[in-house]
mmCIF file with all atom_site columns, C-alpha atoms in Angstrom:
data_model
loop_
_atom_site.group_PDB
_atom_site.id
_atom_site.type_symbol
_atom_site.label_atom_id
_atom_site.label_alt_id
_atom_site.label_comp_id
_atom_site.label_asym_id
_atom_site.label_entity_id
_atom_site.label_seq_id
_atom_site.pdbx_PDB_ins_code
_atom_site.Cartn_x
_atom_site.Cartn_y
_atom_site.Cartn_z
_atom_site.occupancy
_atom_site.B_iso_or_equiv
_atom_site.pdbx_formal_charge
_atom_site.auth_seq_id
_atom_site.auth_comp_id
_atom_site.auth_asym_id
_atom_site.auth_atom_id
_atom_site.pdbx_PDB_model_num
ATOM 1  C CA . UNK L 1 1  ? 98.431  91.002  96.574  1.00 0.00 ? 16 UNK L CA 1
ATOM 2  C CA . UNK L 1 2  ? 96.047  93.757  97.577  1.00 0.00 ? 17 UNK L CA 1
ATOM 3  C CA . UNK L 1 3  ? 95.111  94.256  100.994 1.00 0.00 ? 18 UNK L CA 1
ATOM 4  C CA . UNK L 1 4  ? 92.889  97.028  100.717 1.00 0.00 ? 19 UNK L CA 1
ATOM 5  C CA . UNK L 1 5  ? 91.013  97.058  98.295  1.00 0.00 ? 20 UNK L CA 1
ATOM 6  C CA . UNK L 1 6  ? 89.230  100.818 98.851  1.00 0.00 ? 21 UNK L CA 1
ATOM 7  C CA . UNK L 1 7  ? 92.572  102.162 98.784  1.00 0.00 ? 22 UNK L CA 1
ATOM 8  C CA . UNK L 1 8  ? 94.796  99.716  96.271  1.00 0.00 ? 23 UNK L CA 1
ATOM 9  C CA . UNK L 1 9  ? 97.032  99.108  99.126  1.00 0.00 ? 24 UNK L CA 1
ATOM 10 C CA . UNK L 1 10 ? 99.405  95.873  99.142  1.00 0.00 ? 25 UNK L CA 1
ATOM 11 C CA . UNK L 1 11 ? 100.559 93.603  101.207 1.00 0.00 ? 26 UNK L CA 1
ATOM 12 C CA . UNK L 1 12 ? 104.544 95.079  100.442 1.00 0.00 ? 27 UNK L CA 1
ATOM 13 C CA . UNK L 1 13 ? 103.137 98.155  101.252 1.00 0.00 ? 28 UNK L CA 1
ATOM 14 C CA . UNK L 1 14 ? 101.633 97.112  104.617 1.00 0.00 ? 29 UNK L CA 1
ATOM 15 C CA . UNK L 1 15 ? 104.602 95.278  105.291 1.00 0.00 ? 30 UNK L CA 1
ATOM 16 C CA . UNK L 1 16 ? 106.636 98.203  104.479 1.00 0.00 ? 31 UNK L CA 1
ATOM 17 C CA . UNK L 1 17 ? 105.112 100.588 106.582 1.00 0.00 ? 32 UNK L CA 1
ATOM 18 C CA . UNK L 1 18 ? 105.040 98.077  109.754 1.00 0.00 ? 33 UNK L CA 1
ATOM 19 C CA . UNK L 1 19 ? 109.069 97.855  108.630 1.00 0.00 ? 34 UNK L CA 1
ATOM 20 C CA . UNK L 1 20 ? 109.205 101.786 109.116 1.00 0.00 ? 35 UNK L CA 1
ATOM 21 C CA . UNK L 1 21 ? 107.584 101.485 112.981 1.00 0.00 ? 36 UNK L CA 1
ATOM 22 C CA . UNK L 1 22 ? 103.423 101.252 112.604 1.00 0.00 ? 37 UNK L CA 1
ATOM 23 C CA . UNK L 1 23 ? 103.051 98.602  115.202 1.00 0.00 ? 38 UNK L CA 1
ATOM 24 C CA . UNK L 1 24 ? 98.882  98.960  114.683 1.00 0.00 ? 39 UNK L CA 1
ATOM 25 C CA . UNK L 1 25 ? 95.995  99.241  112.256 1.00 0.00 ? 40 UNK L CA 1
ATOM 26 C CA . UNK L 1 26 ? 95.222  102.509 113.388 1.00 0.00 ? 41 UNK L CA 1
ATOM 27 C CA . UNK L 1 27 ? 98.720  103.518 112.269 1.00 0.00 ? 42 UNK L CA 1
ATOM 28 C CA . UNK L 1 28 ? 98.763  101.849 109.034 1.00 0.00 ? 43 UNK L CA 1
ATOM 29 C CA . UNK L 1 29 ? 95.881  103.834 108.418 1.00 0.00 ? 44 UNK L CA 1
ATOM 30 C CA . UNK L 1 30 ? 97.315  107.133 109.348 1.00 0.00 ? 45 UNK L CA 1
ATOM 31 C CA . UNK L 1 31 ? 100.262 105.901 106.830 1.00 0.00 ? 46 UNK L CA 1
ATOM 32 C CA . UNK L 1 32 ? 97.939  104.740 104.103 1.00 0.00 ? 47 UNK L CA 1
ATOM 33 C CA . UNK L 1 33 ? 94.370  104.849 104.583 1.00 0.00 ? 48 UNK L CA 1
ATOM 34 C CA . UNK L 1 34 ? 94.447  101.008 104.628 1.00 0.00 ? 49 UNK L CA 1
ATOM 35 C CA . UNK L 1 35 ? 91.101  100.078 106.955 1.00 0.00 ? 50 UNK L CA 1
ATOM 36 C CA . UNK L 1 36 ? 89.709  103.219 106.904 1.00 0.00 ? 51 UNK L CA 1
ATOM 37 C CA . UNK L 1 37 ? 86.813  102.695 104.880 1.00 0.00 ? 52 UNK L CA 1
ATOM 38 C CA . UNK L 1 38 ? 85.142  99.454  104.686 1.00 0.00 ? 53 UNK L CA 1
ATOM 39 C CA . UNK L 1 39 ? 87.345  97.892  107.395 1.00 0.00 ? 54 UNK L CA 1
ATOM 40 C CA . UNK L 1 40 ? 87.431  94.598  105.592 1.00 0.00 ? 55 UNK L CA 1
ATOM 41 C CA . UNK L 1 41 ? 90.856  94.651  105.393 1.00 0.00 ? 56 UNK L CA 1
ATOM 42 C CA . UNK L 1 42 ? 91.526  95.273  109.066 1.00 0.00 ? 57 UNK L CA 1
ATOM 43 C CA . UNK L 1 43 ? 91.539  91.207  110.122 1.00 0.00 ? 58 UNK L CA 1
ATOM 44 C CA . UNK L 1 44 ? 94.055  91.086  107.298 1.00 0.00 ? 59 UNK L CA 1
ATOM 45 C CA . UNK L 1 45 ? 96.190  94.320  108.849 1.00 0.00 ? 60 UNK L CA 1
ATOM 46 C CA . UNK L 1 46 ? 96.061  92.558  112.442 1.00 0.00 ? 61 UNK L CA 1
ATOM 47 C CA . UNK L 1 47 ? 97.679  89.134  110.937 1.00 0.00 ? 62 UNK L CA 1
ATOM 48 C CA . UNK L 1 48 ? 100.361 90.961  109.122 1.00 0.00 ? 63 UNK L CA 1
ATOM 49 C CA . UNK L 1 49 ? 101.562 92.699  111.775 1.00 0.00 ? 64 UNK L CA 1
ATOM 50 C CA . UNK L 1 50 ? 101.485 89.953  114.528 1.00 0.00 ? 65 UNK L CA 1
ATOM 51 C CA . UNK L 1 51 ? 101.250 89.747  117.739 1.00 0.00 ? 66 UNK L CA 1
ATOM 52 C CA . UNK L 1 52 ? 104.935 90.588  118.187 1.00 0.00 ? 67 UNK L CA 1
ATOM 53 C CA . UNK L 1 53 ? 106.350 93.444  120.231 1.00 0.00 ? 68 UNK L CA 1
ATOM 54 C CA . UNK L 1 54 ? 106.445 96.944  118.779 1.00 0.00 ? 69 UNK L CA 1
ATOM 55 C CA . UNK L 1 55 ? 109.810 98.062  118.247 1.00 0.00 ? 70 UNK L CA 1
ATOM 56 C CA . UNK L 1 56 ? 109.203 102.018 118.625 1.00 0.00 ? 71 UNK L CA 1
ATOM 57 C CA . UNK L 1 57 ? 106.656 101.389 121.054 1.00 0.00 ? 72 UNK L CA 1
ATOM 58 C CA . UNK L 1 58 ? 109.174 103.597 123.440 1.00 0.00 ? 73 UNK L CA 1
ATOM 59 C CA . UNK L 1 59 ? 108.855 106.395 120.687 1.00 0.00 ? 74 UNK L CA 1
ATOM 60 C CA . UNK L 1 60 ? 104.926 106.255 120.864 1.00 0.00 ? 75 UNK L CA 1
ATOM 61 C CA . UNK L 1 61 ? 104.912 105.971 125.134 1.00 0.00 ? 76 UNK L CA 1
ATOM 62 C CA . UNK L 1 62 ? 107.227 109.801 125.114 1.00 0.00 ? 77 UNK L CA 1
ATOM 63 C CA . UNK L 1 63 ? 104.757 110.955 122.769 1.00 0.00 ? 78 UNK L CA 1
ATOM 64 C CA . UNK L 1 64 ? 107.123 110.880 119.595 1.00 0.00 ? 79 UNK L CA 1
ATOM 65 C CA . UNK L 1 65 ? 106.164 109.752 116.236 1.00 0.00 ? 80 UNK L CA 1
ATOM 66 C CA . UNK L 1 66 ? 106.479 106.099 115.476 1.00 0.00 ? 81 UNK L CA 1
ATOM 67 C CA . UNK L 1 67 ? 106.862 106.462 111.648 1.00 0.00 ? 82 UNK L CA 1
ATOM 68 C CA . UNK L 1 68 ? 109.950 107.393 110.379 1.00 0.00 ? 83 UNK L CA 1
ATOM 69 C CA . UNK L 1 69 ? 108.895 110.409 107.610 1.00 0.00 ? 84 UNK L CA 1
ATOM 70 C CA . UNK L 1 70 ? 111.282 109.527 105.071 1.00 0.00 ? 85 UNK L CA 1
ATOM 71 C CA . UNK L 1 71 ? 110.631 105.951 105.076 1.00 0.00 ? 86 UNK L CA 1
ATOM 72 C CA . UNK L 1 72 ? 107.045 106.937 104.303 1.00 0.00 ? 87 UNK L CA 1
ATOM 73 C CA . UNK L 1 73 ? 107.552 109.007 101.512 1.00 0.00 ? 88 UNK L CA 1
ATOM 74 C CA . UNK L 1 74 ? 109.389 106.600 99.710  1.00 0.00 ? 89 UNK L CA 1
ATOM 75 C CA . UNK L 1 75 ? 106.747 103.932 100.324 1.00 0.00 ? 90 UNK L CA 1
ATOM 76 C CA . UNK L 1 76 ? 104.669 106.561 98.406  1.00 0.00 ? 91 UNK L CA 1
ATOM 77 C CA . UNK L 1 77 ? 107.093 106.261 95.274  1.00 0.00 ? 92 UNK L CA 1
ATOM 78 C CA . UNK L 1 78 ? 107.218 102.718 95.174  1.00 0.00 ? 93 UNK L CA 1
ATOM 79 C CA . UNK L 1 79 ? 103.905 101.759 94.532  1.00 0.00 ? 94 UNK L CA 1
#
């Protein structure tokens, strides 16, 4: 099922990305543009991803990147 429809992103994908560390809608946007245009879709983003803790939110308070690169790429491949 599409989340974003501007970009043709998925729910898998979203899922997927939040699996590989984005913890917000701002970073599922830097990972797939998801929310970046219309912003429809960000409600959507925001239940998906829960209210839980972030698990690399240690990464992001050093200043290191939360998304794992190669995790990333592949999500690119499997769409």
């Amino acid at each position: 099922m599409y989340v974003c429809s501007c970009f043709g992103v998925t729910e898998k994908q979203v899922k997927a990305h939040a699996d590989a560390g984005a913890c917000t809608p701002r970073q599922i946007a830097s990972a797939c543009k998801a929310g970046t245009d219309c912003g429809s879709c960000v409600r959507r983003i925001q239940a998906i991803l829960g209210r839980g803790n972030c698990p690399r939110r240690d990464l992001v308070d050093q200043g290191m990147p939360a998304l794992v690169t190669e995790s990333v790429a592949e999500l690119g491949e499997a769409a």
